[in-house]
XYZ file of C-alpha atoms in Angstrom:
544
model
C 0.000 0.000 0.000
C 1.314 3.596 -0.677
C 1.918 5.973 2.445
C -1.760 7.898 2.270
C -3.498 4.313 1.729
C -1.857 3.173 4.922
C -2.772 6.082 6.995
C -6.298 6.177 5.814
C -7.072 2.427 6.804
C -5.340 3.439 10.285
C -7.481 6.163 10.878
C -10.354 4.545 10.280
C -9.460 1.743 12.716
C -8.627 3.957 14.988
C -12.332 5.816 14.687
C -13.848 2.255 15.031
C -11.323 1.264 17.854
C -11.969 4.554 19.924
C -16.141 4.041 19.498
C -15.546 0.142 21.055
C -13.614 1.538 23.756
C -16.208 4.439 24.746
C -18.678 1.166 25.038
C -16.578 -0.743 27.236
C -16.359 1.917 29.449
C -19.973 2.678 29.082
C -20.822 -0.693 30.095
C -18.581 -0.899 33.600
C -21.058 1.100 34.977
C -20.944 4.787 36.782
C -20.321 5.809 40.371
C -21.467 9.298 41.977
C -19.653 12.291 42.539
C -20.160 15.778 43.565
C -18.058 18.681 42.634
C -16.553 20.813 45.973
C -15.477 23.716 44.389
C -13.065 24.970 40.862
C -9.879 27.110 40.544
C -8.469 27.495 37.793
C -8.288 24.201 36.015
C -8.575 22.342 38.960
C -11.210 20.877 40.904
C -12.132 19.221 44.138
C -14.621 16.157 43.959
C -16.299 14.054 46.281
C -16.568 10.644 45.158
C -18.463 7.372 46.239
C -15.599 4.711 45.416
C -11.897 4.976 46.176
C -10.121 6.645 43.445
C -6.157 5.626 42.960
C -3.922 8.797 41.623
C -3.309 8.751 38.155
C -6.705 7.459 36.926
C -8.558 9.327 34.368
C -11.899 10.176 35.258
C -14.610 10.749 32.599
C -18.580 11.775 33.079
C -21.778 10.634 31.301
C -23.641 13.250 29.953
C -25.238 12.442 26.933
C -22.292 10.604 25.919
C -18.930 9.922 27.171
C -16.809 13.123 28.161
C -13.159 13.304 29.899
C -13.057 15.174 32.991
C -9.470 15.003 34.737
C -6.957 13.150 36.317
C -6.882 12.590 39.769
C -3.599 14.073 41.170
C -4.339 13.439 44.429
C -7.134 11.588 46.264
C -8.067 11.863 50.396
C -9.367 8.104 51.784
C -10.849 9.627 54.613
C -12.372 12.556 53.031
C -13.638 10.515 49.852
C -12.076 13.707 48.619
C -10.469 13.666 45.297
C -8.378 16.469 43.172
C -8.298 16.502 40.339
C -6.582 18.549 36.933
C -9.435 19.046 34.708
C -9.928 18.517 30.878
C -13.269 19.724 30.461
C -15.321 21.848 32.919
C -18.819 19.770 33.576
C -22.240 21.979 34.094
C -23.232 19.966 36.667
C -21.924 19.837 40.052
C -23.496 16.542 40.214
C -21.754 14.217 38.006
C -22.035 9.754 36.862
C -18.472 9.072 36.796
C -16.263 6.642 34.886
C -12.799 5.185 34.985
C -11.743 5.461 31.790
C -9.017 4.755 29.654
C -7.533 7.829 27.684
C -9.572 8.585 24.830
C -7.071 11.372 24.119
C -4.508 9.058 23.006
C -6.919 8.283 19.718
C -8.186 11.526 19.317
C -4.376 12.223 19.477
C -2.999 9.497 16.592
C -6.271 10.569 14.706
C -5.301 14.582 14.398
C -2.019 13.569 13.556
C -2.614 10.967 10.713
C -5.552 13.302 9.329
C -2.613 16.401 9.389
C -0.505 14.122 7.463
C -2.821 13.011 4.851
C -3.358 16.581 4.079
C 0.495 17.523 3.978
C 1.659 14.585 3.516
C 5.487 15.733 3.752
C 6.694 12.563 5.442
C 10.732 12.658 6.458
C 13.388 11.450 3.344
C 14.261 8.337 4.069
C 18.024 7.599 3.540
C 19.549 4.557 3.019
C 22.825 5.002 4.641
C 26.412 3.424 4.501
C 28.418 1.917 6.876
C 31.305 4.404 7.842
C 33.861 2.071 9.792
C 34.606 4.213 12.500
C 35.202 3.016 15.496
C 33.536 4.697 19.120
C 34.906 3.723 22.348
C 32.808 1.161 23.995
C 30.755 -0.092 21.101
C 31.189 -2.718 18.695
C 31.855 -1.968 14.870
C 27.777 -2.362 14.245
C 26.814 0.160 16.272
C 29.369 2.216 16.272
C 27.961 2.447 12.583
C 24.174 2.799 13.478
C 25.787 5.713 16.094
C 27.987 7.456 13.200
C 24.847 7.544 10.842
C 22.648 8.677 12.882
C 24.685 11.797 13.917
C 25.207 12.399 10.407
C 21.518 12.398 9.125
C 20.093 16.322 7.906
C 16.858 17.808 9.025
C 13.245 16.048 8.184
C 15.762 12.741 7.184
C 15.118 9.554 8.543
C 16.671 6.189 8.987
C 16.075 2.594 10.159
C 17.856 0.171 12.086
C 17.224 -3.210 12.985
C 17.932 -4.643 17.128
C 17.445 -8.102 17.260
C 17.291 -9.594 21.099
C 20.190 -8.709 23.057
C 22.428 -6.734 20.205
C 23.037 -3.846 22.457
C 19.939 -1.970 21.262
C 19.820 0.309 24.398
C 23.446 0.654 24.306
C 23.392 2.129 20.657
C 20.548 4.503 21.812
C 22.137 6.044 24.883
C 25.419 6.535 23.041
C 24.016 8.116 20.280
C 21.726 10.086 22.651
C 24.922 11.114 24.840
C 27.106 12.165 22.028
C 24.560 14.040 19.999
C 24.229 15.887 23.339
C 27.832 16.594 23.892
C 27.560 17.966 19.834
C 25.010 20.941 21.080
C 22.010 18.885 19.992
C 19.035 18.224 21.575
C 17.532 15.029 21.819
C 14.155 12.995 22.223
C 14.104 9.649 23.062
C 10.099 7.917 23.040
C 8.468 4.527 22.809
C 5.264 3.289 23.021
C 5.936 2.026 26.371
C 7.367 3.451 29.328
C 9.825 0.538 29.841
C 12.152 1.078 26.876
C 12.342 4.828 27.886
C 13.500 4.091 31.187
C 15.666 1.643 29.804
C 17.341 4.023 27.711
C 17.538 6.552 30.252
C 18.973 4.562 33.222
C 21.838 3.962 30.912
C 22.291 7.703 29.649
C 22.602 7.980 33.393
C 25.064 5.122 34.174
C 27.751 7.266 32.011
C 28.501 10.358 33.788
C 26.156 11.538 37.093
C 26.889 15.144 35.980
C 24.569 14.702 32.674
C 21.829 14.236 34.642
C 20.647 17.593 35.306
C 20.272 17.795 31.902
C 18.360 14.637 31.406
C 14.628 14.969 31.700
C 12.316 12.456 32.009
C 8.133 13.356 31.350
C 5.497 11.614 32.935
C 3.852 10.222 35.493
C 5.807 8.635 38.828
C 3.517 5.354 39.084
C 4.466 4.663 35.766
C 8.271 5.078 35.909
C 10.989 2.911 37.412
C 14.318 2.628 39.210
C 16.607 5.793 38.985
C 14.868 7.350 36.324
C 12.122 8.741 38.972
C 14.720 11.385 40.209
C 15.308 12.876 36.485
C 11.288 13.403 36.539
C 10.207 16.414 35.447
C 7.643 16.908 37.826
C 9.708 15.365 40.684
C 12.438 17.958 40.148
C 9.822 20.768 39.594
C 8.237 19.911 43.151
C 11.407 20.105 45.013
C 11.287 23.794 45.836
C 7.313 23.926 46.292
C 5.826 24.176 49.271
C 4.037 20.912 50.276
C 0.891 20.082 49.006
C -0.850 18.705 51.831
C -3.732 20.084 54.289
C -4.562 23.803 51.602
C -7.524 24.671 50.027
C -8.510 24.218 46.479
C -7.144 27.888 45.784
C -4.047 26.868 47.331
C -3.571 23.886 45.722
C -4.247 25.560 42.640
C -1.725 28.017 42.889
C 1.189 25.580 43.944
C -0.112 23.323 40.952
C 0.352 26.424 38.607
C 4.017 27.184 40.121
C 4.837 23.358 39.377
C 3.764 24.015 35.974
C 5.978 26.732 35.738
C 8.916 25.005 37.373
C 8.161 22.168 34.771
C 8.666 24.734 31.691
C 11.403 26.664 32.973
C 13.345 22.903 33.935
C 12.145 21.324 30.166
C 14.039 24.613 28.264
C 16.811 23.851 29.652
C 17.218 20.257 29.159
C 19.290 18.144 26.508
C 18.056 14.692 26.879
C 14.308 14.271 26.920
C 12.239 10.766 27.215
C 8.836 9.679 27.185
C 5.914 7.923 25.572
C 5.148 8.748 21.616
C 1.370 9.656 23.000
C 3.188 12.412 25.505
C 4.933 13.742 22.739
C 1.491 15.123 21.184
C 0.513 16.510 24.798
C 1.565 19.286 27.255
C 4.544 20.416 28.151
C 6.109 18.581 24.871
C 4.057 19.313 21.733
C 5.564 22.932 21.642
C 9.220 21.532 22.540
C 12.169 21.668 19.596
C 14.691 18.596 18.947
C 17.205 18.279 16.750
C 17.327 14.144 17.285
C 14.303 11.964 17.627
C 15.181 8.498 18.397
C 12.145 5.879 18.497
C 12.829 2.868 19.856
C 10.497 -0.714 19.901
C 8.963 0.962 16.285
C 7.698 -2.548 15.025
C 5.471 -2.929 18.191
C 4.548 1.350 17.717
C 1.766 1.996 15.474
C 2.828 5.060 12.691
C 0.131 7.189 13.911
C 1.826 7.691 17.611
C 5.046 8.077 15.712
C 3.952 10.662 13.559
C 3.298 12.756 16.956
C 7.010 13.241 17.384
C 7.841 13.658 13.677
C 8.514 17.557 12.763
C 10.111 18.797 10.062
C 12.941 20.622 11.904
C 14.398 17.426 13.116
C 15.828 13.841 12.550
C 14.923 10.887 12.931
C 15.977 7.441 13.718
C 13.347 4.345 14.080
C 14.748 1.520 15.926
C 12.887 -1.763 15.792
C 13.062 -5.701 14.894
C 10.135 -6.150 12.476
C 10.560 -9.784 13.792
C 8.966 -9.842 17.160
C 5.869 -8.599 18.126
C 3.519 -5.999 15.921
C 1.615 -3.540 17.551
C -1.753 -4.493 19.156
C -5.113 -3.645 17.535
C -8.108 -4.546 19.110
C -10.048 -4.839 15.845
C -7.722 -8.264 14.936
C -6.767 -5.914 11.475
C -2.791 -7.184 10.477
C -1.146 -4.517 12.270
C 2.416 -5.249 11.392
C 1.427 -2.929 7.794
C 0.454 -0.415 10.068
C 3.783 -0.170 12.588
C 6.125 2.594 12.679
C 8.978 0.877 11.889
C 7.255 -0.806 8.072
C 5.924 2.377 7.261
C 9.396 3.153 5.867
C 11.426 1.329 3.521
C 14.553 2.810 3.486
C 17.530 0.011 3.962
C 18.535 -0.705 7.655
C 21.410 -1.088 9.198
C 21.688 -4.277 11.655
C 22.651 -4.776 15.091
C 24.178 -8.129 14.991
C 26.084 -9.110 18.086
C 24.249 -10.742 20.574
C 25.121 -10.469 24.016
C 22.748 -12.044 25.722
C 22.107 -15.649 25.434
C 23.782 -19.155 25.078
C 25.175 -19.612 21.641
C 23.102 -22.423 20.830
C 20.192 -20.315 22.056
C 20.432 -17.417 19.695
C 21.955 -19.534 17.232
C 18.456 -21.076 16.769
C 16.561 -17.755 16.018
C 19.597 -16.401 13.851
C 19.309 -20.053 11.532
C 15.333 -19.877 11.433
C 14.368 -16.013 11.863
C 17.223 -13.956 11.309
C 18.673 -15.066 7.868
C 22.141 -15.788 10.062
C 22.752 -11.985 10.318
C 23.194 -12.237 13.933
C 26.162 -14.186 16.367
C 26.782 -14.886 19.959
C 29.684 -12.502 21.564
C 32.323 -14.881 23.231
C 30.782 -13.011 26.175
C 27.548 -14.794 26.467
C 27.847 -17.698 24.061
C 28.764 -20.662 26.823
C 27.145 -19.246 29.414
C 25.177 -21.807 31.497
C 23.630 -22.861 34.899
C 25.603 -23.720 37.334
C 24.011 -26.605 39.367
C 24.006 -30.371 39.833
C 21.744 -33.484 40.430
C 22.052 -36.256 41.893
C 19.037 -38.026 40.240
C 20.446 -38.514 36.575
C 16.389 -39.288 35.217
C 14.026 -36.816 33.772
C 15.647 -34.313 36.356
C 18.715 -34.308 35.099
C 17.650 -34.072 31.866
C 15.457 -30.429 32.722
C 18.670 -29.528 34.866
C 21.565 -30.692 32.812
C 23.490 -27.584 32.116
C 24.994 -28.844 29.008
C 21.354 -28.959 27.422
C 20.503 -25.256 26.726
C 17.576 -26.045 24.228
C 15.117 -28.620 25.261
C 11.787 -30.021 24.180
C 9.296 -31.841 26.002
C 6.683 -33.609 24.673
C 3.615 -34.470 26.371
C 0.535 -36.169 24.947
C -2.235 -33.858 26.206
C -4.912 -32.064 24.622
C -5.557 -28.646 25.057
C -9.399 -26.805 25.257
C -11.399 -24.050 24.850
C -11.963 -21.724 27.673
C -14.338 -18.520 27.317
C -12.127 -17.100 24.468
C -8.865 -18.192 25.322
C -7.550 -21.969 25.338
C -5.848 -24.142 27.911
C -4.496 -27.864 28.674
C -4.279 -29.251 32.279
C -1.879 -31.713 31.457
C 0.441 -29.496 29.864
C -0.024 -26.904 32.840
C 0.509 -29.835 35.372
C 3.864 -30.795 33.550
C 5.073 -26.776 33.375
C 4.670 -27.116 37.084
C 6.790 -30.254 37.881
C 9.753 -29.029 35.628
C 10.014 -25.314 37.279
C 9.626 -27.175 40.602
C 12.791 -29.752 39.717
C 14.525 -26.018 38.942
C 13.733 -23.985 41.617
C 14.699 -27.487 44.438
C 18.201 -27.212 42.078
C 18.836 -23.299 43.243
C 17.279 -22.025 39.736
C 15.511 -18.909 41.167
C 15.368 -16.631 37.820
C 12.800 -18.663 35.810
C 9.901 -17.279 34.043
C 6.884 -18.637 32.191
C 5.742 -17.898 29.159
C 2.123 -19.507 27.152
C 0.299 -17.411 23.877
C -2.929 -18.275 25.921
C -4.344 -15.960 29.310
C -6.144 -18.636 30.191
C -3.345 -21.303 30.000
C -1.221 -18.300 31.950
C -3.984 -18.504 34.797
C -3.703 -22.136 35.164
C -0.144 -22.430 35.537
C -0.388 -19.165 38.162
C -2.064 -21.570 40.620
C -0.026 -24.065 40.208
C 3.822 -22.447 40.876
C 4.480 -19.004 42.451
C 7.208 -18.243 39.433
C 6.417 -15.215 37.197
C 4.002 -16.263 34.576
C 2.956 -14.614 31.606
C 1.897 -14.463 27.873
C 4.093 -13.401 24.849
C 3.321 -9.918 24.406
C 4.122 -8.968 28.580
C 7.204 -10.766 28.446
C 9.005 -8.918 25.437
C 11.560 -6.814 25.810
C 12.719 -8.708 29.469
C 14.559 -11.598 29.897
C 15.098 -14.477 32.514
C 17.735 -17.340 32.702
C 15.489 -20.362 31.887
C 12.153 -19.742 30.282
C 9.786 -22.242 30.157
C 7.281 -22.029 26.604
C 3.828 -23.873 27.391
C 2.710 -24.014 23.789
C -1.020 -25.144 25.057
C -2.235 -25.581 21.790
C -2.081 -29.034 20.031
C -4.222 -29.408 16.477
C -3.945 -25.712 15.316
C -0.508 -23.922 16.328
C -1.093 -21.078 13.995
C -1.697 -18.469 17.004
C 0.878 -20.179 19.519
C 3.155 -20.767 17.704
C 3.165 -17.871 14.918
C 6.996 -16.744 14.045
C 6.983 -13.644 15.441
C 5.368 -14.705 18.643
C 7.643 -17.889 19.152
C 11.028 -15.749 18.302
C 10.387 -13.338 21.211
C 9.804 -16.583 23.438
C 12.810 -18.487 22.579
C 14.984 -15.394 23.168
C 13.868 -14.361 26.393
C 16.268 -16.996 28.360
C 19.847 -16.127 28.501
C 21.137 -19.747 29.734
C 18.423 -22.442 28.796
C 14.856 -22.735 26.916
C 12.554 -25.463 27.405
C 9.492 -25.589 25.031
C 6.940 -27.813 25.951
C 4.449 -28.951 23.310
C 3.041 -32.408 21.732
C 4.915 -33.791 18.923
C 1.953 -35.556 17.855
C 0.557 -31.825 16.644
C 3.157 -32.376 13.596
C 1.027 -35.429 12.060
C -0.822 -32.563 11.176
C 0.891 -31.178 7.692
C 0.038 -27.860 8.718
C 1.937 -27.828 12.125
C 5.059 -28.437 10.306
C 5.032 -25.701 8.607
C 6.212 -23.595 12.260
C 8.719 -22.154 13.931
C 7.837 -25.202 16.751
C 8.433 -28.180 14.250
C 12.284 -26.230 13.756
C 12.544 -25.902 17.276
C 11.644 -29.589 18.000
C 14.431 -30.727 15.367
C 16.607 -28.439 16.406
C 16.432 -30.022 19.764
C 16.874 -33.291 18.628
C 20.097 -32.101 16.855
C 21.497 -30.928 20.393
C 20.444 -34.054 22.615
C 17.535 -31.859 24.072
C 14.285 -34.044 23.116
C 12.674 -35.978 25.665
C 9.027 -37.669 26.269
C 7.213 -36.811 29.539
C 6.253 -40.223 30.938
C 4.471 -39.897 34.273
């Protein structure tokens, strides 16, 4: 599809998506609440329910409006405050938890300002340079090089398979743009990678970090990057908030603001979501670097809120993991950040995360072999023993880094999800033989929330699906496929890569092999994975 098609289809998913959402929240049901008083844009409200800070409160009135988010909320009072959106009629309001509508109405202006000047960045395809930057390796010294280089409204790719130093490339480039008088942004579409990216900024040089600004909200921020918040550092010389009156609060709200602004000029580094970049304080702000990173899992229309013509641009992404997420089930990987352009990439290709015969699967059957294990990483294993030398062994064996188990179960629906006892039962017994071997950093991963639930009450391990585990990592994961006739959904490439490369010093799939009578079924990136474990001693039946 040409550029326009593509952002006409997304718009109008994203009308449809927003109108499903308004129902869902529709359909929770209202509470009661009763308006104190106004200054300014703020408000105080009395509500019937507790109310956590952070939430965005809307009101029915004929429809579904936004009214604020709570900044602060008062359990004995039932007293919440809140910074206000829209200013209601009525003092008596039917209030809703919401999620943001703003973020669509958001993507929407945006793609329809694009279809009518539809002057999207040049997209370069650049050249490797060989020059060499302390503390990087040749490939992203490269990806570094170019992206200094690139010229206002230009734009380049680059491709960060698991574990190639992704972050690493980012807060370089982000650091030494800096030092070269430029400012930089730094977004994602979550709040993870940002932090990411920013704790490692600030691992560098302490000194930087007054000139390192992170935007948004505390609850959703991690680790050291809370103390570069903007509205952290705004609030240390403000009086505190507690025990005034609305007018009060109002005013030390407004000198926050002001704080915010005045701390935001002055800044070099900025992170945060690609929905914040379309929203107060940053849709005004001026960079001369915009670095998105996780673009394959971004759709283009958040993207396109950081995209200005006065800067550059580099998209960072691995168009083989995980696409975005639309809840209309539309193929969204057309519609991600990082496919909307086509320029050439550059590649990320040492891996430094994960035993060699590990990665070495996903480079053979994903990857095209562009990608090798650094002599840091590739023979690292667990380091435990067994005295049982049976199926224990086997799971605990150090030497076996990629196994299989097969278990003949069947798997079944549940509400709209899928899940198999047996196979939930077996996940169980192996994660117990780790964890009594001194394994404690094991994590679970199944394509089904149901399956996910099963296996929740059966070990106290973190266990998840796909999509919540990428971007993390653990040193044994454990894959529950769940599904036995149709793997299509479990077992889809992109879905099984980010699996498989999740565990630094062992993977252990667990699955049917009988699923691969089915033609079908051997057409995935399971049927590899089963072979591949045969090739390495890693196949075993579960007989219990």
């Amino acid at each position: 599809m040409e550029k326009l098609e593509v952002l006409e289809r997304l718009r109008n998913i994203l009308k449809e998506e927003k109108e499903i959402v308004k129902r869902e929240v529709e359909k929770r049901g209202s509470f009661r609440g009763e308006i104190e008083g106004i200054s300014r844009n703020f408000c105080s409200i009395k509500v019937e329910k507790p109310v956590s800070e952070g939430t965005l409160l809307g009101f029915l009135d004929d429809g579904l409006h936004e009214l604020g988010y709570v900044l602060r909320y008062d359990r004995n009072g039932r007293s919440a405050i809140l910074k206000l959106f829209s200013t209601p009629e009525e003092e008596s309001l039917k209030l809703v938890e919401m999620e943001s509508l703003l973020s669509y109405d958001l993507q929407i202006q945006a793609l329809d300002h694009f279809i009518e000047n539809p002057d999207f960045p040049r997209e370069v395809d650049v050249r490797t340079s060989g020059q060499k930057i302390e503390g990087l390796d040749e490939y992203q010294s490269d990806a570094v090089v170019a992206s200094l280089s690139l010229e206002e409204n230009e734009v380049m790719r680059v491709i960060g398979p698991p574990g190639t130093g992704k972050t690493t490339f980012i807060a370089y480039c982000a650091k030494i743009a800096m030092d070269e008088g430029k400012r930089v942004f730094i977004a994602s579409h979550t709040n993870r990678a940002v932090d990411n990216a920013l704790e490692k900024i600030l691992e560098f040089d302490l000194h930087r970090s007054k000139y390192v600004v992170r935007v948004g909200r505390y609850w959703k921020t991690s680790g050291d990057v809370r103390k570069i918040l903007l509205e952290y550092m705004a609030m240390r010389d403000v009086t505190s908030l507690m025990h005034f009156d609305l007018d009060s609060l109002a005013k030390e709200y407004s000198k926050i603001e002001r704080k915010s602004l005045e701390i935001l000029s002055k800044s070099r580094i900025v992170g945060s979501t690609l929905i914040k970049s379309g929203m107060y304080p940053l849709v005004d702000q001026h960079f001369d670097l915009v670095l998105i990173d996780e673009a394959s899992q971004a759709l283009i229309s958040s993207a396109l809120l950081s995209i200005s013509q006065e800067s550059s641009f580099v998209v960072v992404g691995d168009p083989f993991q995980l696409s975005p997420v639309l809840r209309t089930g539309w193929n969204s990987s057309k519609y991600s950040a990082f496919n909307f352009f086509s320029s050439k990439p550059l590649w990320l290709r040492n891996h430094y995360r994960s035993n060699e015969k590990i990665i070495n699967f996903a480079s053979r059957y994903v990857y095209g072999g562009k990608i090798k294990p650094h002599e840091s990483c590739k023979n690292i294993k667990l380091e435990v023993d067994c005295a049982d030398k049976g199926f224990r062994w086997f799971i605990i064996d150090p030497g076996r880094t990629v196994i299989f188990v097969s278990v003949d179960s069947r798997d079944e629906p549940m509400k709209k999800s899928r899940v198999n006892p047996k196979e939930a039962a077996v996940v169980g017994d192996i994660v117990r033989t780790l964890l009594d071997a001194g394994v404690e950093d094991v994590g679970v991963i199944t394509p089904y929330i149901a399956q996910r639930d099963q296996i929740r009450e059966i070990i106290s391990v973190e266990v998840d699906t796909v999509d919540a585990f990428q971007g993390r990592e653990r040193d044994v994961i454990v894959f529950s496929t769940t599904a036995v006739r149709n793997l299509r959904f479990a077992c889809e490439k992109r879905r099984f890569n980010v699996a498989v490369t999740r565990a630094r010093k062992k993977i252990i799939v667990v699955g049917n092999r009988k699923s691969f009578l089915i033609p079908e079924n051997r057409k995935t990136l399971l049927y590899h994975f089963m072979n591949y474990a045969r090739e390495n001693n890693g196949f075993i039946e579960y007989i219990r």
